[in-house]
XYZ file of C-alpha atoms in Angstrom:
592
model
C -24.365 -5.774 15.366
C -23.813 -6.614 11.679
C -26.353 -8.488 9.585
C -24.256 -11.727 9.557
C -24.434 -11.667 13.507
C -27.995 -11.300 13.812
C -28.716 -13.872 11.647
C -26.371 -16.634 13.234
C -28.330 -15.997 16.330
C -31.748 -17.013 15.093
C -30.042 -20.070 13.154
C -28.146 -20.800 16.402
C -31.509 -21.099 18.127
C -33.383 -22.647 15.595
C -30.899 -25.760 15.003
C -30.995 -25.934 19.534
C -34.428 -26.182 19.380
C -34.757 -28.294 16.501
C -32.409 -30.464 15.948
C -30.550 -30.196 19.554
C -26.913 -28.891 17.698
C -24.510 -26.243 18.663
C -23.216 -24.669 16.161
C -22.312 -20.989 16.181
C -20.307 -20.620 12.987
C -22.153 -20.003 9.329
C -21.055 -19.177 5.594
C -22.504 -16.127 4.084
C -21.900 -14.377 1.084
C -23.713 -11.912 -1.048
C -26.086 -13.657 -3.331
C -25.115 -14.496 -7.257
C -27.142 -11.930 -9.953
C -28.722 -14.626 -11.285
C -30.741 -15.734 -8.230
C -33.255 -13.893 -6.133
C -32.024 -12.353 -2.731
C -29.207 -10.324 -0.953
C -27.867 -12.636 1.212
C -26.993 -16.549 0.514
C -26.529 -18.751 3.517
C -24.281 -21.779 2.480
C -26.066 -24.884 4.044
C -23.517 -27.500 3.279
C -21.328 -27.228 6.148
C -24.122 -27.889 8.537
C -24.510 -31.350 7.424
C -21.462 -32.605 9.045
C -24.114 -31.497 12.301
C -27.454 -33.048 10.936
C -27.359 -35.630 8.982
C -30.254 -34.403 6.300
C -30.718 -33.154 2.838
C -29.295 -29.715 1.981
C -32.647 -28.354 0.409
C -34.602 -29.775 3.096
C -32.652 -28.538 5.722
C -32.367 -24.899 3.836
C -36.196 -24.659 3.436
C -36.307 -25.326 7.404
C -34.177 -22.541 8.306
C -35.343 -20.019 5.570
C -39.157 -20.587 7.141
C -38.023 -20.260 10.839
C -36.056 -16.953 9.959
C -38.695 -15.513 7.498
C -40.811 -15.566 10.767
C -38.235 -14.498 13.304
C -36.008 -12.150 11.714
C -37.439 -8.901 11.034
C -34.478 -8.466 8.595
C -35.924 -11.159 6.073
C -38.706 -10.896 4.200
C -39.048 -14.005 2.219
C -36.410 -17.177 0.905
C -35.691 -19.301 -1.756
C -33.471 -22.467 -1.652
C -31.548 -23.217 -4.915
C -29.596 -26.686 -3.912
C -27.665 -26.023 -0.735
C -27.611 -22.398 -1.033
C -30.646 -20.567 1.050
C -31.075 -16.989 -0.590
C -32.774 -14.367 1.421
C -34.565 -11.375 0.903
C -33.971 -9.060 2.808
C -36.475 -6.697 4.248
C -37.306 -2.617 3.040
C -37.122 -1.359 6.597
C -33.494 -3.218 6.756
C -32.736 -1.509 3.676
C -34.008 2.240 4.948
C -31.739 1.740 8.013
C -29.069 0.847 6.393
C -28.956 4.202 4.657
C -29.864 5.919 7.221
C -27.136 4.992 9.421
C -24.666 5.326 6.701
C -26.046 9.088 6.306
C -25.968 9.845 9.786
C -22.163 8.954 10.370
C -19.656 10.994 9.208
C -16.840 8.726 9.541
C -18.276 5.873 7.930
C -15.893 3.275 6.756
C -13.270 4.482 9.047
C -12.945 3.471 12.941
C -11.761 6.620 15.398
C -8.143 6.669 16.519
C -7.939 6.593 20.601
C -5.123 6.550 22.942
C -5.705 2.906 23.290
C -5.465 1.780 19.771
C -3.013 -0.441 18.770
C 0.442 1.467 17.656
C 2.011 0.125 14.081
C 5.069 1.376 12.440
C 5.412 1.032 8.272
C 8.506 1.453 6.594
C 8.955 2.447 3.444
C 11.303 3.592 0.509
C 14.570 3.575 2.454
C 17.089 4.564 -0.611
C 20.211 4.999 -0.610
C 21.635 8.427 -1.152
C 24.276 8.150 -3.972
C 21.327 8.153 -6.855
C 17.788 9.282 -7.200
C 14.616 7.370 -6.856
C 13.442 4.816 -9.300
C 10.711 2.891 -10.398
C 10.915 -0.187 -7.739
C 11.154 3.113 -4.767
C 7.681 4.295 -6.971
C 6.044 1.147 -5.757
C 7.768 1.037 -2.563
C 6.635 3.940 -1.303
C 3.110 3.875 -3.097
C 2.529 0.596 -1.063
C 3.572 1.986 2.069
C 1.941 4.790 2.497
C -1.236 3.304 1.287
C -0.699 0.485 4.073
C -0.140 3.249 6.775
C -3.161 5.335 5.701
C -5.440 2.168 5.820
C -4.071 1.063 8.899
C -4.624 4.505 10.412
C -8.418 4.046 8.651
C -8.210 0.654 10.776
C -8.495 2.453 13.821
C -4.765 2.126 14.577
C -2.026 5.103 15.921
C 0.637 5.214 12.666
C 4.187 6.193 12.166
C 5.452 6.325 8.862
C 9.355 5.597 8.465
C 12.185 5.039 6.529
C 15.496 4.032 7.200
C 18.050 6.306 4.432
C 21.131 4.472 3.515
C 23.597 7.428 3.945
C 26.975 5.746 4.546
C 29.321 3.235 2.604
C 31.623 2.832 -0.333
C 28.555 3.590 -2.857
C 28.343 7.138 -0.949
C 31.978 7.380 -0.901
C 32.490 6.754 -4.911
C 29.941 10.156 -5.839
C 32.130 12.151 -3.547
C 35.633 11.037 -5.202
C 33.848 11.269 -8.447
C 32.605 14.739 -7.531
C 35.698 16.279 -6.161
C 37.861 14.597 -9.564
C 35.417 16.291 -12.112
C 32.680 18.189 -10.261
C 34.768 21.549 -11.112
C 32.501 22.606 -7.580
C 29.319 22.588 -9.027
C 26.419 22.926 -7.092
C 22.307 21.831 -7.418
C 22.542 25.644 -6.888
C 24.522 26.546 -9.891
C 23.286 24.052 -12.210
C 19.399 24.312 -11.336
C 19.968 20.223 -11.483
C 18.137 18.574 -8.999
C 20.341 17.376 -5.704
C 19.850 13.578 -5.974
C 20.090 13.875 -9.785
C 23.168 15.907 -9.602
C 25.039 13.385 -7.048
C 23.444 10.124 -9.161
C 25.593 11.694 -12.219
C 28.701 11.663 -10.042
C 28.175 8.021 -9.136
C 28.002 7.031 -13.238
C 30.671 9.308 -13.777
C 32.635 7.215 -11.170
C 31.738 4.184 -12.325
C 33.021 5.439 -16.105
C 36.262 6.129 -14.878
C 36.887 2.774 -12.952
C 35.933 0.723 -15.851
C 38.147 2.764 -17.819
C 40.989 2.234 -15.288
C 40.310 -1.184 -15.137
C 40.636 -1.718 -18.690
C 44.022 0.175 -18.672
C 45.356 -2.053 -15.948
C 44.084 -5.068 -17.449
C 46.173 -4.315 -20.750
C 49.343 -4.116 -18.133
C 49.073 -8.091 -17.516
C 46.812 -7.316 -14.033
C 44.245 -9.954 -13.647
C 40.874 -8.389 -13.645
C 40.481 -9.216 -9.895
C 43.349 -7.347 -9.296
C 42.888 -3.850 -11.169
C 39.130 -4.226 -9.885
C 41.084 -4.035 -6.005
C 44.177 -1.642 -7.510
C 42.152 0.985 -9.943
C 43.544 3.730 -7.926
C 40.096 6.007 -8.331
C 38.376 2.655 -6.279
C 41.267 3.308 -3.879
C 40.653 6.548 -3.235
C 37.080 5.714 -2.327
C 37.919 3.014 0.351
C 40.535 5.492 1.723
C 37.720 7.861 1.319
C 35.565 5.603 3.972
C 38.286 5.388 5.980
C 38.637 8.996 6.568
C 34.393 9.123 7.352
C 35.101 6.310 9.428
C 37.859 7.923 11.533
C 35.860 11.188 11.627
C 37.801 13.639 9.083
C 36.533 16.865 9.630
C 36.822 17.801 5.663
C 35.163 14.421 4.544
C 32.238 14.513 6.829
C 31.559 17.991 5.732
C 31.644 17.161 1.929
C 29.400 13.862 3.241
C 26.722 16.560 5.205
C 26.837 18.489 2.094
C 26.414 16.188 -0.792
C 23.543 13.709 1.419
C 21.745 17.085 1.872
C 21.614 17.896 -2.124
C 20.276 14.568 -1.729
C 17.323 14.792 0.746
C 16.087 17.959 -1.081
C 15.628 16.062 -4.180
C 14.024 13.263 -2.249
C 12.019 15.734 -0.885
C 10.685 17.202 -3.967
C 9.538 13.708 -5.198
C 7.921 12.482 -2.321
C 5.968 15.525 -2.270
C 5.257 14.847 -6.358
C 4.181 11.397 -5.272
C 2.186 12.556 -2.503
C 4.047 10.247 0.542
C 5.880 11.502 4.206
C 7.027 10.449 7.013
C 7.135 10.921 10.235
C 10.680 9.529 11.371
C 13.608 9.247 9.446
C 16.552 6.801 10.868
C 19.650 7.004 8.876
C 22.284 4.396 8.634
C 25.245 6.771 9.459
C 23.544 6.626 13.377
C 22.549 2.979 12.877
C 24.892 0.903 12.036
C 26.689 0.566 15.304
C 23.179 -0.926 16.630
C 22.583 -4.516 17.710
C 26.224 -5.195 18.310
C 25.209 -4.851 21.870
C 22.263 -7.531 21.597
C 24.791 -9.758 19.630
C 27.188 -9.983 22.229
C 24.059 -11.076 24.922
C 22.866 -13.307 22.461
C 26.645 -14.966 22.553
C 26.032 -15.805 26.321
C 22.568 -17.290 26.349
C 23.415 -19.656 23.613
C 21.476 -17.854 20.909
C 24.670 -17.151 18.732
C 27.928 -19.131 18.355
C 31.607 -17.852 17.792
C 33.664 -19.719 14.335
C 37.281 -20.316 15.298
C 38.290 -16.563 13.296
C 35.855 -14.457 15.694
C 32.848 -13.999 13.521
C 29.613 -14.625 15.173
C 26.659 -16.778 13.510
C 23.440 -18.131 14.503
C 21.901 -21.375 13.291
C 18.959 -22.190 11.868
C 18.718 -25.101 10.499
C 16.261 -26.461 12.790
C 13.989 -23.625 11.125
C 14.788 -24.821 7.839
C 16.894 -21.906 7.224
C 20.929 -22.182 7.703
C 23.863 -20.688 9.118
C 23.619 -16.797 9.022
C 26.714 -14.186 10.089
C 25.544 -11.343 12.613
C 29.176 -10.543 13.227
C 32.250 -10.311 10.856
C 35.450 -11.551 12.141
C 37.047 -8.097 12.752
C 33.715 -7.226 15.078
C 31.722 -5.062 12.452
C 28.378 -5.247 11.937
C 26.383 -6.516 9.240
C 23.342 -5.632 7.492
C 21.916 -7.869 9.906
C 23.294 -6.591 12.752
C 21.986 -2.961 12.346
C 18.430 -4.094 11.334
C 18.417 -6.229 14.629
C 19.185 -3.210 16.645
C 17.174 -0.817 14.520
C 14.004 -3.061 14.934
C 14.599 -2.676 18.859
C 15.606 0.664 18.905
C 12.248 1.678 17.016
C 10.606 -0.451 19.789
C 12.417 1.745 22.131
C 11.303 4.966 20.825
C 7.371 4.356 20.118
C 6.878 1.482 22.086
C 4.856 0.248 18.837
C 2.653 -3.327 18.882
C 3.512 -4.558 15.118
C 5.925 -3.122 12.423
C 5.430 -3.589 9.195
C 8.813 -3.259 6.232
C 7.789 -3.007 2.873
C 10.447 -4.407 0.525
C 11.165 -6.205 -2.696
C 10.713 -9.971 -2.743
C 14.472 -10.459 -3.237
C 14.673 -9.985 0.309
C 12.503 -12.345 1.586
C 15.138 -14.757 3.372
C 16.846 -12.042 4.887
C 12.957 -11.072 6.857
C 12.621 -14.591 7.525
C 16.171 -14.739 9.139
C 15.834 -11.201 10.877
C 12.031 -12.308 12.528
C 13.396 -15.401 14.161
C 16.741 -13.416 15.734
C 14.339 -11.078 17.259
C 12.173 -14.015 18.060
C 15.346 -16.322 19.935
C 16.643 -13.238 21.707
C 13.397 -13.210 23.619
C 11.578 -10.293 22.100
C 7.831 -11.057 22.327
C 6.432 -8.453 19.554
C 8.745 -10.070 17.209
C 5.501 -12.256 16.251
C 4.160 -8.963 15.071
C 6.289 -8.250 12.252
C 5.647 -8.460 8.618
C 7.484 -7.956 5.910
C 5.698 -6.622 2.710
C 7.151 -8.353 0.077
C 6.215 -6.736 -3.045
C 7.414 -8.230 -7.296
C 9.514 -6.153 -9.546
C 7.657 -3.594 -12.066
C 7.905 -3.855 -15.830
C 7.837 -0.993 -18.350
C 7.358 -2.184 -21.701
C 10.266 -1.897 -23.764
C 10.466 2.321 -25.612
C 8.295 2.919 -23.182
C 10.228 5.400 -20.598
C 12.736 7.392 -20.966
C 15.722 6.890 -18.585
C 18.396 9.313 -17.218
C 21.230 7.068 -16.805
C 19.961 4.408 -19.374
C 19.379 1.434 -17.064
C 16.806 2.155 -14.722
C 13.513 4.257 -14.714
C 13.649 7.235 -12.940
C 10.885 8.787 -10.995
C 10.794 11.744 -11.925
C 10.946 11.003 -15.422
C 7.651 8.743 -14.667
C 5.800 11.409 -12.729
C 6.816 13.593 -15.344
C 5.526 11.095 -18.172
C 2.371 10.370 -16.533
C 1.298 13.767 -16.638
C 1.902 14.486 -20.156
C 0.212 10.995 -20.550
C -2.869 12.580 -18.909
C -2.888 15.980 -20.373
C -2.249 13.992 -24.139
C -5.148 12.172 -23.546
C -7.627 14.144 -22.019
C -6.946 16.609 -24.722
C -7.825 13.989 -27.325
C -11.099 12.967 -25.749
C -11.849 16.708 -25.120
C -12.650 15.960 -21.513
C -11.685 19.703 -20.339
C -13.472 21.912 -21.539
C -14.074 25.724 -19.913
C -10.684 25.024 -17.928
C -8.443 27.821 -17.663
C -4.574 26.477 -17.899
C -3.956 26.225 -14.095
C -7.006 24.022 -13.251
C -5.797 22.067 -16.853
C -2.735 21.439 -15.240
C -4.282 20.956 -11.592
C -6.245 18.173 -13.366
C -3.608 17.004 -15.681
C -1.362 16.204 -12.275
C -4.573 14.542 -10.529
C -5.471 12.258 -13.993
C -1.503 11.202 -14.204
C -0.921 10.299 -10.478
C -4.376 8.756 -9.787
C -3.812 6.779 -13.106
C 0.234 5.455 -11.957
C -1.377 4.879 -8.456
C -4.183 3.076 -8.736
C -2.651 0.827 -11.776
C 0.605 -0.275 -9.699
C -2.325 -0.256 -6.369
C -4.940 -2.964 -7.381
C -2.507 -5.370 -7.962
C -1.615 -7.931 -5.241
C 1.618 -6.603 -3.190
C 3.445 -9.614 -4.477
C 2.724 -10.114 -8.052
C 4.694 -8.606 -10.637
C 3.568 -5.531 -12.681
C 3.765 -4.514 -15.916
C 3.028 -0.942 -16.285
C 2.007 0.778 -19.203
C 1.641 4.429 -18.593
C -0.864 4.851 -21.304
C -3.248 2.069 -20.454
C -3.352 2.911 -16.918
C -4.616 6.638 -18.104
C -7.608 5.155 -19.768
C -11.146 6.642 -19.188
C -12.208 3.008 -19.423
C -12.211 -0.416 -17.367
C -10.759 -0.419 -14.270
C -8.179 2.475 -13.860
C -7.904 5.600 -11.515
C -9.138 7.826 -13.713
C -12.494 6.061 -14.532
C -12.836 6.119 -11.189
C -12.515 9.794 -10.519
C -14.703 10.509 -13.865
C -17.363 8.971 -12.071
C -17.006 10.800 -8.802
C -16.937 14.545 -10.714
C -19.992 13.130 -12.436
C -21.687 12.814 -8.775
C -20.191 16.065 -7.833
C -22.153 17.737 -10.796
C -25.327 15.787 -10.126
C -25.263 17.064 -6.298
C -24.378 20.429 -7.125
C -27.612 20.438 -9.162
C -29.874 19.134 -6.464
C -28.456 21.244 -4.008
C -30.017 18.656 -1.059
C -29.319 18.529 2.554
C -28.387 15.281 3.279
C -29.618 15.789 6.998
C -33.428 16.069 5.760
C -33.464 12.517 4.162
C -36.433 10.810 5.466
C -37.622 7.185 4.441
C -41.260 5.946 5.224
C -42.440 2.828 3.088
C -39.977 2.680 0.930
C -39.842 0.879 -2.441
C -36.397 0.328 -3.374
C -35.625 -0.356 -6.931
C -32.813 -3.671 -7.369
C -30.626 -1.431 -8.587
C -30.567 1.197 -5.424
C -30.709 -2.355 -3.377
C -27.091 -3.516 -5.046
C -25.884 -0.195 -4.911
C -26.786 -0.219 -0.728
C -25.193 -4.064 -0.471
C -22.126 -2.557 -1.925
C -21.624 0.150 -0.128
C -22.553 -1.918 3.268
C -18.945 -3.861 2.888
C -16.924 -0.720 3.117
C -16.203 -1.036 6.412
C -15.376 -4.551 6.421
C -13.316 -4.121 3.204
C -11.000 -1.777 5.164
C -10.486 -3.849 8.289
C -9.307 -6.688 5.514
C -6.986 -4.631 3.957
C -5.448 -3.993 7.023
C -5.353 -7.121 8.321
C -3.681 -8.547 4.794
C -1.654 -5.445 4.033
C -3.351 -5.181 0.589
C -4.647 -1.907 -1.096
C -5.694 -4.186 -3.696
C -8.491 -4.651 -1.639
C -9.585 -1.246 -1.195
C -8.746 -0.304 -5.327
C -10.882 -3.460 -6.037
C -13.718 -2.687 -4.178
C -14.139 1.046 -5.153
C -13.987 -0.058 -8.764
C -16.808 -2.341 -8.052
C -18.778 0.292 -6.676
C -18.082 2.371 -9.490
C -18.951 -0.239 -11.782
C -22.318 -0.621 -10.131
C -23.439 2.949 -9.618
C -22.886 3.774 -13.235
C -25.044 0.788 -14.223
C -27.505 2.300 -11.576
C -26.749 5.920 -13.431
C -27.512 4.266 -16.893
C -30.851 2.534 -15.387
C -32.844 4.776 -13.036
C -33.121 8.672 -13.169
C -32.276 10.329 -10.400
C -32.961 13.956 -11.039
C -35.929 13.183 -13.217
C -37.324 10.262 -10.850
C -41.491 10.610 -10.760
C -41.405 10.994 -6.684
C -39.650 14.013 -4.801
C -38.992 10.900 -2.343
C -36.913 8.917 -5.223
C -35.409 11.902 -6.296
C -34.052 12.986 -2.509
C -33.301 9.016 -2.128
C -31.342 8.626 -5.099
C -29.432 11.870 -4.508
C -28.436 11.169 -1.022
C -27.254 7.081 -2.248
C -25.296 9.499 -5.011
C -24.020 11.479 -2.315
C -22.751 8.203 -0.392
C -21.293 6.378 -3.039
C -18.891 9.588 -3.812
C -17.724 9.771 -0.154
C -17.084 6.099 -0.400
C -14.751 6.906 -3.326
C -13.033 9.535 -2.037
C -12.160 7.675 1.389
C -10.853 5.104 -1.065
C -9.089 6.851 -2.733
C -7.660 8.866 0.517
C -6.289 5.633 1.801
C -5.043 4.858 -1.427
C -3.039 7.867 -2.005
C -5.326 9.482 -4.540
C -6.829 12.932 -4.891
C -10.580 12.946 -6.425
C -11.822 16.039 -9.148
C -14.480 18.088 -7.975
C -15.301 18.042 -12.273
C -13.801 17.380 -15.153
């Protein structure tokens, strides 16, 4: 039973007894600095119950719970706030508990829990991975891992976008001027080597274009006749109709593809556990479509293509169907929402993309919702802003868009630059340097494009975010390697902590509050979606136990009892980090 709950039944009783009102429901929050007390009970909503005066009222309750609740120890009333102070004993078994339980913070998965899919990343496989996929799949895999943390069975997926005229275009572009070279025979990574084929495409249609705009074609018209755009719809058609030879190129060039993809999701620390592909997708949901026709839930337009309405919704008319009876993007998102449904029989789903596909969620939801499919109120789309790099920032490989690979890669000379400068690793030899180097950079890109709210927009700046100061990843980890070094000096067993009357300093007291809301803070990060939660909180923690480092010895305390104490709070407030940081994505220093 948490704090909160224990005191809501004593004021529950008291205002019965006293004042002959039910009410059940009470405001608390952790008491301002400035004031005296750990816990602030906010009176003013009870005086739409009892018609009194808010100090009056808050003195009557702080003297009936100062009496009945062992967990306070005295009040004060400052307007209609009623501070409490909150007893040693509560303070001792606080710790205690938190010492005793391993998984503290994090709820056990069972066979019961509730089962969530997350998707993320889902690119598309004629180019490699870029900044907006950095965030993408940063955010969802930090979702999944604190939903896991939640208590919750997880299955991490992405849908690849393996089919189309965009796929199509690299393979004419690489069978024109690829002279057969191979990620193999160029040591150029897969997804890089196909993304040059799609720019080398698009070089030679403008250039066709041009040529047949200078022979009086409209520039509609060469756009349609450039004969290297023609040989990439004919190209489709072929896949389409199942050409041996074109599928095999297809196999080939995807798979130069999902090794590269596979080399920076490992960089960036993210996987999955089920990967749908468009290729066996895209026939989905026609079925649905055509059931939705006969209940009413779609309507046919005199040339065949199916729509629904929404304009009831506030939304409007939306195809599901073209004319000819191919799907849409809507279409195969209907049936791959059902068909994941199908395969893990999952409770909520979660699809973490840009903001500039908002309306298209919206839309997709309420299908699922019409056609009669009850989990369809458990969806949620995470819609996430753009990020920024400020201009000369980044280098690019095909000049218009960051890559990420070039970012990782940046990041980590950003770290090593930096921590070279400051002198921070000393006595390294140069694989732990660049063990380190790797940690500083990713923690640093992670956490700064992590504390921000999913749906704001970011701008990045790679050396900012690697700053030993303020609120960045690497602060963060500086101050768990300092812990680190401080336990591996006291060399304490955690297990022989033992607390009998007690005087705990304000500082420890904070540092205790603090790490009390762990728990909570991860249940509300689940329940919003939000690692900002989770990056804000640690950094708070962080902020406090170094002002609790700076204040009170712990090594050199006067009492073997304050020393063991102190070391043991140490001990907490680095796991705390670390499980942060897990759940965010982010690997933790044992020194630096």
């Amino acid at each position: 039973m948490t704090l909160e709950t224990k005191l809501s039944k004593h004021i529950t009783k008291f205002l019965q007894e006293t004042h002959q009102v039910d009410a059940d429901s009470f405001e608390f929050q952790l008491t301002r600095k400035e004031f005296e007390g750990d816990i602030t009970l906010v009176v003013f909503p009870l005086l739409k119950h009892i018609k009194t005066n808010p100090v009056q009222l808050g003195e009557q309750i702080g003297e009936y719970l100062s009496k009945s609740a062992d967990e306070v120890s005295k009040f004060n009333v400052v307007k209609g706030f009623l501070n409490l102070s909150l007893a040693e004993s509560y303070f001792s078994g606080l710790i205690q508990t938190m010492s005793r339980d391993k998984d503290f913070g994090f709820k056990k998965v069972s066979p019961e829990s509730q089962k969530v899919m997350v998707e993320y990343s889902s690119p598309n496989t004629n180019k490699p991975l870029h900044l907006g996929h950095v965030r993408n799949n940063l955010l969802g895999f930090s979702v999944a891992e604190i939903q896991k943390a939640a208590g919750k069975q997880v299955y991490k997926t992405q849908i690849i976008n393996d089919r189309g005229i965009h796929i199509c275009k690299s393979m004419v572009a690489w069978q024109k001027f690829g002279d057969g070279e191979t990620p193999k025979t160029t040591g150029v990574k897969g997804d890089h080597l196909v993304g040059k084929y799609y720019v080398e495409f698009d070089k030679a249609y403008k250039a066709e274009i041009k040529e047949l705009t200078q022979k009086d074609k409209t520039e509609e018209e060469a756009k349609k006749e450039a004969p290297i755009f023609v040989e990439a719809q004919n190209m489709l058609k072929k896949w389409e109709a199942g050409d041996a030879e074109v599928v095999e190129l297809w196999k080939t060039m995807n798979q130069w593809v999902y090794d590269g993809f596979d080399i920076t999701y490992d960089n960036l620390g993210v996987d999955f556990d089920k990967n749908y592909y468009e290729s066996e997708t895209y026939l989905l949901g026609k079925d649905h479509i055509k059931a939705g026709l006969e209940s009413g839930v779609f309507f046919k337009k005199e040339d065949g293509s199916v729509w629904i309405d929404l304009s009831k919704e506030g939304l409007d008319e939306k195809i599901v169907l073209r004319s000819d009876g191919t799907a849409v993007y809507m279409t195969q998102d209907i049936g791959t929402a059902i068909q994941r449904v199908a395969d893990y029989d999952i409770d909520e789903m979660v699809f973490t993309v840009g903001n500039e596909q908002d309306y298209h969620f919206k839309v997709l939801f309420l299908i699922l919702k019409k056609l009669g499919f009850e989990w369809a109120d458990h969806l949620f789309h995470l819609s996430y802003g753009m990020v920024d790099l400020p201009s000369g920032k980044m280098k690019s490989r095909e000049g218009n868009v960051v890559d990420a690979d070039d970012l990782i890669e940046e990041m980590i000379s950003t770290a090593k630059t930096i921590s070279q400068e400051l002198g921070k690793l000393e006595g390294y030899d140069e694989e732990e340097r660049n063990e380190l180097y790797t940690m500083i950079g990713l923690g640093a890109l992670k956490y700064y494009i992590l504390k921000v709210d999913p749906k704001k927009r970011i701008l990045f700046d790679p050396e900012e975010s690697v700053d030993f100061q303020g609120n960045t990843g690497p602060f963060i980890q500086y101050t768990y390697a300092r812990i680190q070094s401080i336990l591996r000096k006291a060399e304490q067993d955690s297990a022989s902590l033992v607390l009998s009357n007690y005087q705990f300093d304000v500082k420890e007291k904070a540092l205790i509050k603090i790490l009390n809301q762990f728990p909570d803070i991860i249940q509300q990060a689940a329940e919003q979606y939000s690692p900002a939660l989770v990056a804000n909180f640690v950094y708070d923690l962080v902020k406090e136990f170094n002002s609790f480092y700076q204040n009170v010895s712990i090594l050199g305390a006067d009492e073997p009892q304050q020393i063991e104490f102190r070391v043991e709070l140490a001990r907490l407030v680095g796991e705390v980090i670390k499980k942060s940081f897990k759940v965010l994505g982010i690997s933790v220093p044992q020194r630096m």
